[in-house]
GROMACS .gro file of C-alpha atoms in nm:
model
  194
    1UNK     CA    1   0.000   0.000   0.000
    2UNK     CA    2   0.281   0.244   0.090
    3UNK     CA    3   0.462   0.167  -0.236
    4UNK     CA    4   0.141   0.234  -0.429
    5UNK     CA    5   0.091   0.568  -0.250
    6UNK     CA    6   0.453   0.668  -0.309
    7UNK     CA    7   0.434   0.576  -0.676
    8UNK     CA    8   0.096   0.741  -0.729
    9UNK     CA    9   0.203   1.069  -0.571
   10UNK     CA   10   0.560   1.049  -0.714
   11UNK     CA   11   0.722   1.113  -0.375
   12UNK     CA   12   1.024   0.907  -0.469
   13UNK     CA   13   1.082   1.128  -0.773
   14UNK     CA   14   1.043   1.444  -0.565
   15UNK     CA   15   1.282   1.310  -0.300
   16UNK     CA   16   1.539   1.208  -0.561
   17UNK     CA   17   1.503   1.550  -0.722
   18UNK     CA   18   1.579   1.715  -0.387
   19UNK     CA   19   1.880   1.486  -0.335
   20UNK     CA   20   2.001   1.569  -0.688
   21UNK     CA   21   1.981   1.946  -0.629
   22UNK     CA   22   2.162   1.909  -0.294
   23UNK     CA   23   2.435   1.693  -0.450
   24UNK     CA   24   2.484   1.942  -0.736
   25UNK     CA   25   2.540   2.213  -0.474
   26UNK     CA   26   2.771   1.982  -0.277
   27UNK     CA   27   2.988   1.903  -0.580
   28UNK     CA   28   2.999   2.271  -0.677
   29UNK     CA   29   3.099   2.363  -0.320
   30UNK     CA   30   3.386   2.114  -0.322
   31UNK     CA   31   3.499   2.243  -0.662
   32UNK     CA   32   3.489   2.604  -0.539
   33UNK     CA   33   3.695   2.513  -0.231
   34UNK     CA   34   3.954   2.338  -0.447
   35UNK     CA   35   3.958   2.633  -0.690
   36UNK     CA   36   4.015   2.878  -0.403
   37UNK     CA   37   4.288   2.658  -0.260
   38UNK     CA   38   4.464   2.649  -0.599
   39UNK     CA   39   4.489   3.030  -0.610
   40UNK     CA   40   4.830   3.180  -0.540
   41UNK     CA   41   4.893   3.228  -0.170
   42UNK     CA   42   4.895   3.579  -0.032
   43UNK     CA   43   5.185   3.711   0.168
   44UNK     CA   44   4.979   3.735   0.487
   45UNK     CA   45   4.979   3.428   0.708
   46UNK     CA   46   4.650   3.241   0.748
   47UNK     CA   47   4.441   3.320   1.052
   48UNK     CA   48   4.424   3.028   1.288
   49UNK     CA   49   4.142   3.026   1.538
   50UNK     CA   50   4.246   2.930   1.888
   51UNK     CA   51   3.981   2.816   2.128
   52UNK     CA   52   3.998   2.925   2.485
   53UNK     CA   53   3.848   2.684   2.736
   54UNK     CA   54   3.556   2.912   2.830
   55UNK     CA   55   3.480   3.024   2.473
   56UNK     CA   56   3.285   2.717   2.363
   57UNK     CA   57   2.910   2.729   2.410
   58UNK     CA   58   2.760   2.476   2.645
   59UNK     CA   59   2.645   2.162   2.468
   60UNK     CA   60   2.276   2.235   2.533
   61UNK     CA   61   2.313   2.589   2.400
   62UNK     CA   62   2.486   2.450   2.092
   63UNK     CA   63   2.205   2.194   2.054
   64UNK     CA   64   1.940   2.470   2.069
   65UNK     CA   65   2.132   2.684   1.818
   66UNK     CA   66   2.174   2.397   1.571
   67UNK     CA   67   1.813   2.284   1.604
   68UNK     CA   68   1.679   2.637   1.558
   69UNK     CA   69   1.896   2.693   1.249
   70UNK     CA   70   1.810   2.359   1.090
   71UNK     CA   71   1.435   2.388   1.163
   72UNK     CA   72   1.438   2.730   0.998
   73UNK     CA   73   1.594   2.582   0.683
   74UNK     CA   74   1.349   2.289   0.700
   75UNK     CA   75   1.048   2.521   0.715
   76UNK     CA   76   1.182   2.739   0.433
   77UNK     CA   77   1.223   2.427   0.219
   78UNK     CA   78   0.864   2.326   0.294
   79UNK     CA   79   0.735   2.672   0.210
   80UNK     CA   80   0.908   2.644  -0.125
   81UNK     CA   81   0.590   2.469  -0.238
   82UNK     CA   82   0.430   2.816  -0.245
   83UNK     CA   83   0.697   2.946  -0.486
   84UNK     CA   84   0.661   2.664  -0.739
   85UNK     CA   85   0.971   2.503  -0.587
   86UNK     CA   86   1.201   2.795  -0.672
   87UNK     CA   87   1.288   2.876  -0.310
   88UNK     CA   88   1.342   2.507  -0.241
   89UNK     CA   89   1.589   2.474  -0.528
   90UNK     CA   90   1.784   2.784  -0.418
   91UNK     CA   91   1.799   2.672  -0.053
   92UNK     CA   92   1.901   2.315  -0.141
   93UNK     CA   93   2.174   2.444  -0.373
   94UNK     CA   94   2.293   2.686  -0.104
   95UNK     CA   95   2.308   2.416   0.161
   96UNK     CA   96   2.487   2.183  -0.079
   97UNK     CA   97   2.739   2.457  -0.157
   98UNK     CA   98   2.798   2.521   0.214
   99UNK     CA   99   2.853   2.153   0.298
  100UNK     CA  100   3.063   2.103  -0.015
  101UNK     CA  101   3.288   2.396   0.073
  102UNK     CA  102   3.321   2.265   0.428
  103UNK     CA  103   3.432   1.928   0.292
  104UNK     CA  104   3.660   2.087   0.032
  105UNK     CA  105   3.834   2.318   0.277
  106UNK     CA  106   3.870   2.037   0.531
  107UNK     CA  107   4.035   1.824   0.265
  108UNK     CA  108   4.269   2.103   0.150
  109UNK     CA  109   4.371   2.166   0.512
  110UNK     CA  110   4.499   1.810   0.532
  111UNK     CA  111   4.206   1.616   0.678
  112UNK     CA  112   4.166   1.264   0.544
  113UNK     CA  113   3.844   1.145   0.384
  114UNK     CA  114   3.793   0.919   0.685
  115UNK     CA  115   3.824   1.208   0.933
  116UNK     CA  116   3.577   1.418   0.730
  117UNK     CA  117   3.337   1.122   0.730
  118UNK     CA  118   3.375   1.080   1.109
  119UNK     CA  119   3.280   1.445   1.155
  120UNK     CA  120   2.990   1.464   0.911
  121UNK     CA  121   2.822   1.125   0.892
  122UNK     CA  122   2.696   1.082   1.250
  123UNK     CA  123   2.465   1.382   1.227
  124UNK     CA  124   2.477   1.465   0.855
  125UNK     CA  125   2.279   1.164   0.735
  126UNK     CA  126   1.979   1.258   0.950
  127UNK     CA  127   2.014   1.631   0.894
  128UNK     CA  128   2.056   1.623   0.516
  129UNK     CA  129   1.799   1.343   0.486
  130UNK     CA  130   1.540   1.551   0.669
  131UNK     CA  131   1.621   1.853   0.454
  132UNK     CA  132   1.574   1.642   0.141
  133UNK     CA  133   1.234   1.525   0.267
  134UNK     CA  134   1.133   1.890   0.313
  135UNK     CA  135   1.284   1.961  -0.027
  136UNK     CA  136   1.066   1.689  -0.179
  137UNK     CA  137   0.758   1.869  -0.045
  138UNK     CA  138   0.885   2.204  -0.171
  139UNK     CA  139   0.954   2.063  -0.517
  140UNK     CA  140   0.593   1.944  -0.535
  141UNK     CA  141   0.511   2.311  -0.592
  142UNK     CA  142   0.647   2.281  -0.946
  143UNK     CA  143   0.376   2.034  -1.041
  144UNK     CA  144   0.109   2.233  -0.860
  145UNK     CA  145   0.210   2.559  -1.028
  146UNK     CA  146   0.234   2.424  -1.381
  147UNK     CA  147  -0.074   2.205  -1.376
  148UNK     CA  148   0.113   1.873  -1.371
  149UNK     CA  149  -0.079   1.790  -1.052
  150UNK     CA  150  -0.438   1.891  -1.012
  151UNK     CA  151  -0.462   2.177  -0.764
  152UNK     CA  152  -0.735   2.037  -0.549
  153UNK     CA  153  -0.782   1.915  -0.195
  154UNK     CA  154  -0.638   1.573  -0.279
  155UNK     CA  155  -0.315   1.727  -0.409
  156UNK     CA  156  -0.262   1.919  -0.088
  157UNK     CA  157  -0.358   1.621   0.126
  158UNK     CA  158  -0.094   1.415  -0.052
  159UNK     CA  159   0.172   1.650   0.087
  160UNK     CA  160   0.110   1.504   0.437
  161UNK     CA  161   0.255   1.815   0.600
  162UNK     CA  162   0.178   1.706   0.957
  163UNK     CA  163   0.373   1.384   0.916
  164UNK     CA  164   0.657   1.566   0.743
  165UNK     CA  165   0.674   1.827   1.022
  166UNK     CA  166   0.684   1.563   1.297
  167UNK     CA  167   0.945   1.364   1.106
  168UNK     CA  168   1.152   1.678   1.051
  169UNK     CA  169   1.139   1.783   1.414
  170UNK     CA  170   1.237   1.437   1.541
  171UNK     CA  171   1.512   1.383   1.280
  172UNK     CA  172   1.658   1.732   1.320
  173UNK     CA  173   1.642   1.720   1.700
  174UNK     CA  174   1.826   1.388   1.694
  175UNK     CA  175   2.082   1.523   1.446
  176UNK     CA  176   2.133   1.839   1.655
  177UNK     CA  177   2.183   1.627   1.969
  178UNK     CA  178   2.440   1.409   1.791
  179UNK     CA  179   2.617   1.715   1.648
  180UNK     CA  180   2.629   1.899   1.981
  181UNK     CA  181   2.726   1.605   2.201
  182UNK     CA  182   2.897   1.346   1.976
  183UNK     CA  183   3.046   1.533   1.680
  184UNK     CA  184   3.212   1.789   1.909
  185UNK     CA  185   3.381   1.506   2.099
  186UNK     CA  186   3.492   1.343   1.774
  187UNK     CA  187   3.632   1.676   1.650
  188UNK     CA  188   3.830   1.722   1.971
  189UNK     CA  189   3.971   1.371   1.950
  190UNK     CA  190   4.071   1.423   1.585
  191UNK     CA  191   4.211   1.776   1.626
  192UNK     CA  192   4.566   1.657   1.679
  193UNK     CA  193   4.567   1.443   1.364
  194UNK     CA  194   4.569   1.729   1.111
   0.00000   0.00000   0.00000
């Protein structure tokens, strides 16, 4: 029954479209970071941030900050349905660019692929997965705007916004918890390796 509903409403296609847009941004972000790194070095030394022991936010404050930021992006992606998916595409590309540049600059600073994966995968799978689910809803606006889907009550019911919101909140809260409490510890343990 679920497979029939997914196929009938083309949710898989919308989700894969959101993943595609995010990946395009991610690849572009990595390419930009590599391009910037290939530029001739300036004569000024790079700025290295030093952390003082009291400068880090408490883990619960970091959790609240991350959750608030990610829920804002999630809601903007959902509301992209009102802009025929245009806002959703821009936000997914922007997030892909940001993550891609993070990966690219980490790699050019000497981090191994494994260390980058240790830092991003524990929370990134949930976070980016939830954003792609919201992106799938936002991309549904393309079909609604251009008459591919009938703009009627059934079309809006198929969006299942309540379920998507609950899923997003749970997934992003879990990802924020992992990022604030686990990823920070992983980063500290890896900091001496690069």
